[in-house]
Amino acid sequence: GDSVTQMEGPVTLSEEAFLTINCTYTATGYPSLFWYVQYPGEGLQLLLKATKADDKGSNKGFEATYRKETTSFHLEKGSVQVSDSAVYFCALRKRNSGNTPLVFGKGTRLSVIA
Amino acid sequence: ETGVTQSPTHLIKTRGQQVTLRCSSQSGHNTVSWYQQALGQGPQFIFQYYREEENGRGNFPPRFSGLQFPNYSSELNVNALELDDSALYLCASSLRLLADTDTQYFGPGTRLTVL
């Protein structure tokens, strides 16, 4: 079945460091890809998405590019802030019908220290 | 525009009891999906409702059931609670269009603890 694999955390970075969180997927067809963020004690917030190969999603300084050849959607940010501390989830969704659910990875916890 | 809301925020039940969780979808959205997020894990799909009918189900037993109302709000019911049902339950709403480009927007979740 479809699946998403994320790098295991936790990831601890100093403020202004460069962030990469790896995400690879397995799916038939061409899914849409997403990054969601979960702040402590809260639900999930959509961070960015890409719906086809070579698309780049971006938001709040975060970026991810849909790489069909490597089935990857790595999340990057050039300079992290303490406020970026959260759990980040990579997810996919099949595009062949309207009732397909999101399939999530296990999440990567990011801690940014001042 | 009102976002997705869920109630209650927290809930404590004992094994064997029944529980009902509620979700109000974002204004204009016609589809609601429910997910279970166990501690330290990613959310797992339970089921989805579209225009008041179940329209997809994950690998969860029949004691997990739901409803969607004409105003597109939704309930998740769990019977015969088990300890492993302790989790954060997330509701997500979306507007289903002809093209499958809808984005799911999540509520803050209900934290269920089963003792």
Short mmCIF file of C-alpha atoms in Angstrom, two decimals:
data_model
loop_
_atom_site.label_atom_id
_atom_site.label_comp_id
_atom_site.label_asym_id
_atom_site.label_seq_id
_atom_site.Cartn_x
_atom_site.Cartn_y
_atom_site.Cartn_z
CA GLY A 1 0.00 0.00 0.00
CA ASP A 2 0.88 3.65 -0.07
CA SER A 3 3.32 4.85 2.56
CA VAL A 4 5.45 7.78 3.65
CA THR A 5 8.83 7.52 5.34
CA GLN A 6 10.36 10.44 7.21
CA MET A 7 13.72 10.84 8.84
CA GLU A 8 13.55 9.99 12.49
CA GLY A 9 13.89 12.69 15.05
CA PRO A 10 14.26 14.45 17.20
CA VAL A 11 16.21 17.06 15.31
CA THR A 12 17.85 19.76 17.40
CA LEU A 13 19.24 22.87 15.73
CA SER A 14 20.55 26.23 16.80
CA GLU A 15 18.68 29.32 15.73
CA GLU A 16 19.54 30.42 12.14
CA ALA A 17 20.76 26.94 11.18
CA PHE A 18 19.75 25.28 7.92
CA LEU A 19 16.99 22.68 8.16
CA THR A 20 16.38 19.59 6.05
CA ILE A 21 13.81 16.95 6.93
CA ASN A 22 13.84 14.05 4.51
CA CYS A 23 10.65 12.48 3.19
CA THR A 24 10.21 9.69 0.67
CA TYR A 25 7.03 8.04 -0.46
CA THR A 26 5.71 4.89 -2.06
CA ALA A 27 2.51 5.15 -4.07
CA THR A 28 0.93 4.01 -7.28
CA GLY A 29 0.13 6.80 -9.65
CA TYR A 30 1.01 10.40 -8.94
CA PRO A 31 -0.06 11.58 -5.52
CA SER A 32 -0.27 15.10 -4.18
CA LEU A 33 2.30 15.73 -1.45
CA PHE A 34 1.98 17.78 1.70
CA TRP A 35 3.85 18.98 4.74
CA TYR A 36 1.82 19.59 7.88
CA VAL A 37 3.11 21.10 11.13
CA GLN A 38 1.85 20.39 14.63
CA TYR A 39 2.73 22.83 17.39
CA PRO A 40 2.62 21.61 21.01
CA GLY A 41 -0.91 20.89 22.14
CA GLU A 42 -2.47 21.76 18.79
CA GLY A 43 -3.88 20.07 15.70
CA LEU A 44 -2.27 19.95 12.28
CA GLN A 45 -1.71 22.98 10.11
CA LEU A 46 -1.02 22.75 6.41
CA LEU A 47 2.46 24.14 5.79
CA LEU A 48 2.82 23.60 2.04
CA LYS A 49 1.84 21.29 -0.79
CA ALA A 50 2.73 20.24 -4.32
CA THR A 51 0.45 18.48 -6.73
CA LYS A 52 2.71 17.40 -9.59
CA ALA A 53 6.30 16.55 -10.39
CA ASP A 54 8.82 19.41 -10.12
CA ASP A 55 6.31 21.64 -8.33
CA LYS A 56 7.80 23.57 -5.43
CA GLY A 57 5.62 24.31 -2.44
CA SER A 58 6.65 27.18 -0.19
CA ASN A 59 5.37 28.98 2.88
CA LYS A 60 6.87 30.92 5.81
CA GLY A 61 10.40 30.34 4.50
CA PHE A 62 9.90 26.58 4.16
CA GLU A 63 10.23 24.89 0.78
CA ALA A 64 9.82 21.41 -0.66
CA THR A 65 10.12 20.18 -4.25
CA TYR A 66 8.18 17.21 -5.65
CA ARG A 67 10.83 14.87 -7.08
CA LYS A 68 9.17 12.05 -8.99
CA GLU A 69 12.46 10.41 -10.00
CA THR A 70 13.54 9.96 -6.38
CA THR A 71 9.98 9.80 -4.93
CA SER A 72 10.96 12.46 -2.43
CA PHE A 73 9.58 15.68 -0.96
CA HIS A 74 12.25 16.96 1.43
CA LEU A 75 11.42 19.96 3.60
CA GLU A 76 14.01 22.76 3.83
CA LYS A 77 14.39 26.12 5.52
CA GLY A 78 17.41 28.33 5.25
CA SER A 79 17.33 29.82 8.75
CA VAL A 80 15.20 28.31 11.50
CA GLN A 81 13.76 30.19 14.45
CA VAL A 82 12.83 29.08 17.94
CA SER A 83 9.18 29.46 16.91
CA ASP A 84 9.66 26.70 14.30
CA SER A 85 9.93 24.12 17.08
CA ALA A 86 7.16 21.63 16.33
CA VAL A 87 6.47 18.21 14.85
CA TYR A 88 6.50 18.08 11.05
CA PHE A 89 4.50 15.49 9.10
CA CYS A 90 4.96 14.57 5.47
CA ALA A 91 1.83 13.18 3.79
CA LEU A 92 0.53 12.05 0.44
CA ARG A 93 -2.87 11.84 -1.12
CA LYS A 94 -3.88 9.94 -4.22
CA ARG A 95 -5.35 12.10 -6.95
CA ASN A 96 -7.62 9.65 -8.69
CA SER A 97 -10.80 10.40 -6.76
CA GLY A 98 -12.28 12.74 -4.23
CA ASN A 99 -12.44 10.40 -1.27
CA THR A 100 -8.86 9.36 -0.83
CA PRO A 101 -7.44 10.03 2.62
CA LEU A 102 -4.14 11.53 3.62
CA VAL A 103 -1.40 9.01 4.38
CA PHE A 104 1.06 10.39 6.91
CA GLY A 105 4.58 9.66 7.94
CA LYS A 106 5.38 9.22 11.64
CA GLY A 107 6.48 12.82 12.06
CA THR A 108 9.80 14.49 12.85
CA ARG A 109 10.16 16.54 15.99
CA LEU A 110 12.22 19.71 15.55
CA SER A 111 13.65 21.64 18.48
CA VAL A 112 15.34 24.96 17.81
CA ILE A 113 17.44 26.43 20.59
CA ALA A 114 18.45 30.07 20.94
CA GLU B 1 -14.34 32.56 8.09
CA THR B 2 -14.66 30.08 10.95
CA GLY B 3 -12.14 27.23 11.03
CA VAL B 4 -12.67 23.63 12.06
CA THR B 5 -13.70 23.25 15.68
CA GLN B 6 -13.87 20.13 17.84
CA SER B 7 -15.38 19.31 21.20
CA PRO B 8 -14.60 18.40 23.83
CA THR B 9 -10.91 19.29 24.11
CA HIS B 10 -10.13 16.50 26.53
CA LEU B 11 -12.05 13.45 27.66
CA ILE B 12 -11.39 10.66 30.14
CA LYS B 13 -13.33 7.40 29.90
CA THR B 14 -13.01 3.90 31.30
CA ARG B 15 -12.66 0.70 29.35
CA GLY B 16 -15.97 -0.55 27.93
CA GLN B 17 -17.65 2.84 27.86
CA GLN B 18 -18.89 4.67 24.79
CA VAL B 19 -17.81 8.12 23.62
CA THR B 20 -19.03 10.72 21.12
CA LEU B 21 -16.71 13.35 19.67
CA ARG B 22 -17.95 16.32 17.67
CA CYS B 23 -16.63 18.38 14.82
CA SER B 24 -17.86 21.52 13.09
CA SER B 25 -16.42 21.86 9.63
CA GLN B 26 -15.10 25.02 8.08
CA SER B 27 -17.74 27.18 6.46
CA GLY B 28 -18.55 26.01 2.92
CA HIS B 29 -16.90 22.61 3.30
CA ASN B 30 -18.92 19.46 2.47
CA THR B 31 -16.50 16.68 3.42
CA VAL B 32 -15.30 15.60 6.85
CA SER B 33 -12.55 13.09 7.60
CA TRP B 34 -11.59 11.65 10.98
CA TYR B 35 -8.09 10.55 11.98
CA GLN B 36 -6.65 8.88 15.06
CA GLN B 37 -3.20 10.00 16.20
CA ALA B 38 -1.58 7.77 18.79
CA LEU B 39 1.21 9.23 20.88
CA GLY B 40 4.37 9.67 18.85
CA GLN B 41 2.73 8.53 15.62
CA GLY B 42 1.29 10.10 12.51
CA PRO B 43 -2.47 10.36 12.09
CA GLN B 44 -4.28 7.26 10.79
CA PHE B 45 -7.40 7.58 8.65
CA ILE B 46 -10.61 6.33 10.28
CA PHE B 47 -13.32 7.32 7.79
CA GLN B 48 -14.68 10.12 5.67
CA TYR B 49 -18.17 11.54 5.20
CA TYR B 50 -19.37 13.34 2.11
CA ARG B 51 -22.88 14.81 1.98
CA GLU B 52 -23.98 12.77 5.00
CA GLU B 53 -22.78 9.39 3.74
CA GLU B 54 -19.69 7.39 4.66
CA ASN B 55 -17.39 7.62 1.70
CA GLY B 56 -14.26 5.73 2.59
CA ARG B 57 -12.99 3.87 5.63
CA GLY B 58 -9.60 2.95 7.00
CA ASN B 59 -8.59 -0.16 8.92
CA PHE B 60 -10.74 0.43 12.00
CA PRO B 61 -13.33 -1.95 13.51
CA PRO B 62 -17.10 -1.34 13.28
CA ARG B 63 -17.24 -0.06 16.85
CA PHE B 64 -15.90 3.16 15.30
CA SER B 65 -18.86 4.82 13.62
CA GLY B 66 -19.85 8.28 12.55
CA LEU B 67 -22.47 10.66 11.31
CA GLN B 68 -22.53 13.77 9.19
CA PHE B 69 -25.40 16.22 9.54
CA PRO B 70 -27.09 18.45 6.92
CA ASN B 71 -24.97 21.40 8.08
CA TYR B 72 -21.90 19.17 7.41
CA SER B 73 -20.90 18.93 11.07
CA SER B 74 -19.95 15.44 12.17
CA GLU B 75 -19.73 13.03 15.06
CA LEU B 76 -17.36 10.16 15.77
CA ASN B 77 -18.70 7.45 18.04
CA VAL B 78 -16.59 4.75 19.62
CA ASN B 79 -18.24 1.87 21.47
CA ALA B 80 -16.71 -0.60 23.91
CA LEU B 81 -13.64 1.55 24.50
CA GLU B 82 -10.27 -0.16 24.78
CA LEU B 83 -7.07 1.12 26.32
CA ASP B 84 -5.49 1.38 22.85
CA ASP B 85 -8.19 3.86 21.82
CA SER B 86 -6.37 6.48 23.88
CA ALA B 87 -5.24 9.01 21.29
CA LEU B 88 -5.74 12.45 19.78
CA TYR B 89 -8.73 12.36 17.43
CA LEU B 90 -8.51 14.83 14.60
CA CYS B 91 -11.27 16.04 12.34
CA ALA B 92 -10.48 17.56 8.94
CA SER B 93 -12.85 19.30 6.58
CA SER B 94 -12.54 20.04 2.90
CA LEU B 95 -14.55 21.13 -0.09
CA ARG B 96 -14.70 18.39 -2.65
CA LEU B 97 -14.52 19.72 -6.17
CA LEU B 98 -14.73 17.83 -9.44
CA ALA B 99 -10.96 17.78 -9.62
CA ASP B 100 -9.27 16.14 -6.68
CA THR B 101 -7.40 19.22 -5.54
CA ASP B 102 -9.15 19.85 -2.25
CA THR B 103 -7.04 20.51 0.81
CA GLN B 104 -7.97 19.14 4.22
CA TYR B 105 -8.01 21.60 7.11
CA PHE B 106 -7.65 20.15 10.58
CA GLY B 107 -9.25 21.03 13.86
CA PRO B 108 -7.32 21.17 17.15
CA GLY B 109 -8.33 17.62 18.09
CA THR B 110 -9.90 15.85 21.06
CA ARG B 111 -7.54 14.10 23.44
CA LEU B 112 -9.21 10.87 24.61
CA THR B 113 -7.78 8.93 27.54
CA VAL B 114 -9.14 5.47 28.31
CA LEU B 115 -8.39 4.12 31.78
#
